[in-house]
Amino acid sequence: MLFTWKSKLRSWGYEPIFCSVESKHGIDTLQFNLREQTSVIVGPSGVGKSSLINALRNNKQFVGVSEQDNWYYPVGSTS
């Protein structure tokens, strides 16, 4: 199934990065590809956009990320 999606997305000119917030699979790769740029995460309600953003922001395995880099409350937080 992933191979089919990867082929389809590549034919449209995209290089997909498959990732999972639950298993953390692909989070490091996605975070590396998004570094030092402004990005937009889009999708329908309930697909996990906020969870993905929070996982990226809380991922300390990425070189150069420190506690000071995470200046904001997690997405969806009221604090």
JSON list of C-alpha atoms in Angstrom, two decimals:
[
{"chain": "A", "resi": 1, "resn": "MET", "atom": "CA", "xyz": [0.00, 0.00, 0.00]},
{"chain": "A", "resi": 2, "resn": "LEU", "atom": "CA", "xyz": [2.76, 2.48, 0.90]},
{"chain": "A", "resi": 3, "resn": "PHE", "atom": "CA", "xyz": [4.62, 1.61, -2.28]},
{"chain": "A", "resi": 4, "resn": "THR", "atom": "CA", "xyz": [1.50, 2.45, -4.30]},
{"chain": "A", "resi": 5, "resn": "TRP", "atom": "CA", "xyz": [1.10, 5.81, -2.59]},
{"chain": "A", "resi": 6, "resn": "LYS", "atom": "CA", "xyz": [4.81, 6.58, -2.90]},
{"chain": "A", "resi": 7, "resn": "SER", "atom": "CA", "xyz": [4.71, 5.85, -6.64]},
{"chain": "A", "resi": 8, "resn": "LYS", "atom": "CA", "xyz": [1.58, 7.95, -7.13]},
{"chain": "A", "resi": 9, "resn": "LEU", "atom": "CA", "xyz": [2.96, 10.93, -5.19]},
{"chain": "A", "resi": 10, "resn": "ARG", "atom": "CA", "xyz": [6.29, 10.76, -7.02]},
{"chain": "A", "resi": 11, "resn": "SER", "atom": "CA", "xyz": [4.45, 10.79, -10.36]},
{"chain": "A", "resi": 12, "resn": "TRP", "atom": "CA", "xyz": [2.85, 14.06, -9.22]},
{"chain": "A", "resi": 13, "resn": "GLY", "atom": "CA", "xyz": [6.27, 15.55, -8.43]},
{"chain": "A", "resi": 14, "resn": "TYR", "atom": "CA", "xyz": [6.35, 15.00, -4.65]},
{"chain": "A", "resi": 15, "resn": "GLU", "atom": "CA", "xyz": [8.88, 13.09, -2.57]},
{"chain": "A", "resi": 16, "resn": "PRO", "atom": "CA", "xyz": [6.76, 11.64, 0.27]},
{"chain": "A", "resi": 17, "resn": "ILE", "atom": "CA", "xyz": [8.01, 11.05, 3.78]},
{"chain": "A", "resi": 18, "resn": "PHE", "atom": "CA", "xyz": [5.84, 8.50, 5.57]},
{"chain": "A", "resi": 19, "resn": "CYS", "atom": "CA", "xyz": [5.83, 8.98, 9.32]},
{"chain": "A", "resi": 20, "resn": "SER", "atom": "CA", "xyz": [3.91, 8.01, 12.44]},
{"chain": "A", "resi": 21, "resn": "VAL", "atom": "CA", "xyz": [3.47, 10.00, 15.64]},
{"chain": "A", "resi": 22, "resn": "GLU", "atom": "CA", "xyz": [2.69, 6.79, 17.56]},
{"chain": "A", "resi": 23, "resn": "SER", "atom": "CA", "xyz": [5.73, 4.77, 16.48]},
{"chain": "A", "resi": 24, "resn": "LYS", "atom": "CA", "xyz": [7.96, 7.82, 15.82]},
{"chain": "A", "resi": 25, "resn": "HIS", "atom": "CA", "xyz": [8.85, 6.24, 12.45]},
{"chain": "A", "resi": 26, "resn": "GLY", "atom": "CA", "xyz": [10.00, 8.92, 10.01]},
{"chain": "A", "resi": 27, "resn": "ILE", "atom": "CA", "xyz": [9.79, 11.82, 12.49]},
{"chain": "A", "resi": 28, "resn": "ASP", "atom": "CA", "xyz": [13.57, 12.41, 12.39]},
{"chain": "A", "resi": 29, "resn": "THR", "atom": "CA", "xyz": [13.58, 12.39, 8.57]},
{"chain": "A", "resi": 30, "resn": "LEU", "atom": "CA", "xyz": [10.65, 14.78, 8.38]},
{"chain": "A", "resi": 31, "resn": "GLN", "atom": "CA", "xyz": [12.18, 17.10, 10.97]},
{"chain": "A", "resi": 32, "resn": "PHE", "atom": "CA", "xyz": [15.48, 17.11, 9.05]},
{"chain": "A", "resi": 33, "resn": "ASN", "atom": "CA", "xyz": [13.71, 17.98, 5.79]},
{"chain": "A", "resi": 34, "resn": "LEU", "atom": "CA", "xyz": [11.72, 20.80, 7.40]},
{"chain": "A", "resi": 35, "resn": "ARG", "atom": "CA", "xyz": [14.72, 22.40, 9.13]},
{"chain": "A", "resi": 36, "resn": "GLU", "atom": "CA", "xyz": [15.49, 26.10, 8.70]},
{"chain": "A", "resi": 37, "resn": "GLN", "atom": "CA", "xyz": [12.41, 26.91, 6.64]},
{"chain": "A", "resi": 38, "resn": "THR", "atom": "CA", "xyz": [8.80, 27.85, 7.07]},
{"chain": "A", "resi": 39, "resn": "SER", "atom": "CA", "xyz": [6.42, 24.97, 6.34]},
{"chain": "A", "resi": 40, "resn": "VAL", "atom": "CA", "xyz": [2.68, 24.47, 6.28]},
{"chain": "A", "resi": 41, "resn": "ILE", "atom": "CA", "xyz": [0.98, 21.31, 7.57]},
{"chain": "A", "resi": 42, "resn": "VAL", "atom": "CA", "xyz": [-2.48, 20.87, 6.04]},
{"chain": "A", "resi": 43, "resn": "GLY", "atom": "CA", "xyz": [-5.18, 18.25, 6.07]},
{"chain": "A", "resi": 44, "resn": "PRO", "atom": "CA", "xyz": [-8.74, 17.54, 7.12]},
{"chain": "A", "resi": 45, "resn": "SER", "atom": "CA", "xyz": [-9.88, 17.80, 10.71]},
{"chain": "A", "resi": 46, "resn": "GLY", "atom": "CA", "xyz": [-8.85, 14.88, 12.90]},
{"chain": "A", "resi": 47, "resn": "VAL", "atom": "CA", "xyz": [-5.96, 13.51, 10.83]},
{"chain": "A", "resi": 48, "resn": "GLY", "atom": "CA", "xyz": [-3.28, 14.40, 13.40]},
{"chain": "A", "resi": 49, "resn": "LYS", "atom": "CA", "xyz": [-1.79, 17.72, 12.28]},
{"chain": "A", "resi": 50, "resn": "SER", "atom": "CA", "xyz": [-1.43, 19.02, 15.84]},
{"chain": "A", "resi": 51, "resn": "SER", "atom": "CA", "xyz": [-0.05, 15.67, 17.04]},
{"chain": "A", "resi": 52, "resn": "LEU", "atom": "CA", "xyz": [2.54, 15.71, 14.26]},
{"chain": "A", "resi": 53, "resn": "ILE", "atom": "CA", "xyz": [3.59, 19.29, 15.01]},
{"chain": "A", "resi": 54, "resn": "ASN", "atom": "CA", "xyz": [3.89, 18.49, 18.72]},
{"chain": "A", "resi": 55, "resn": "ALA", "atom": "CA", "xyz": [5.94, 15.36, 17.96]},
{"chain": "A", "resi": 56, "resn": "LEU", "atom": "CA", "xyz": [8.29, 17.40, 15.76]},
{"chain": "A", "resi": 57, "resn": "ARG", "atom": "CA", "xyz": [8.67, 20.11, 18.38]},
{"chain": "A", "resi": 58, "resn": "ASN", "atom": "CA", "xyz": [9.30, 17.63, 21.20]},
{"chain": "A", "resi": 59, "resn": "ASN", "atom": "CA", "xyz": [11.77, 15.45, 19.27]},
{"chain": "A", "resi": 60, "resn": "LYS", "atom": "CA", "xyz": [15.12, 15.97, 21.02]},
{"chain": "A", "resi": 61, "resn": "GLN", "atom": "CA", "xyz": [17.02, 13.43, 18.90]},
{"chain": "A", "resi": 62, "resn": "PHE", "atom": "CA", "xyz": [17.57, 16.01, 16.16]},
{"chain": "A", "resi": 63, "resn": "VAL", "atom": "CA", "xyz": [21.04, 17.58, 16.33]},
{"chain": "A", "resi": 64, "resn": "GLY", "atom": "CA", "xyz": [20.95, 21.18, 17.51]},
{"chain": "A", "resi": 65, "resn": "VAL", "atom": "CA", "xyz": [17.53, 21.08, 19.18]},
{"chain": "A", "resi": 66, "resn": "SER", "atom": "CA", "xyz": [17.55, 22.24, 22.77]},
{"chain": "A", "resi": 67, "resn": "GLU", "atom": "CA", "xyz": [14.88, 23.06, 25.34]},
{"chain": "A", "resi": 68, "resn": "GLN", "atom": "CA", "xyz": [15.29, 26.76, 24.53]},
{"chain": "A", "resi": 69, "resn": "ASP", "atom": "CA", "xyz": [14.30, 26.09, 20.90]},
{"chain": "A", "resi": 70, "resn": "ASN", "atom": "CA", "xyz": [10.80, 25.02, 21.98]},
{"chain": "A", "resi": 71, "resn": "TRP", "atom": "CA", "xyz": [9.53, 28.48, 22.97]},
{"chain": "A", "resi": 72, "resn": "TYR", "atom": "CA", "xyz": [5.82, 27.87, 22.55]},
{"chain": "A", "resi": 73, "resn": "TYR", "atom": "CA", "xyz": [3.25, 25.71, 24.25]},
{"chain": "A", "resi": 74, "resn": "PRO", "atom": "CA", "xyz": [2.20, 22.58, 22.37]},
{"chain": "A", "resi": 75, "resn": "VAL", "atom": "CA", "xyz": [-0.37, 23.17, 19.64]},
{"chain": "A", "resi": 76, "resn": "GLY", "atom": "CA", "xyz": [-3.87, 23.05, 21.08]},
{"chain": "A", "resi": 77, "resn": "SER", "atom": "CA", "xyz": [-2.67, 24.04, 24.57]},
{"chain": "A", "resi": 78, "resn": "THR", "atom": "CA", "xyz": [-4.49, 26.84, 26.36]},
{"chain": "A", "resi": 79, "resn": "SER", "atom": "CA", "xyz": [-1.57, 27.63, 28.69]}
]
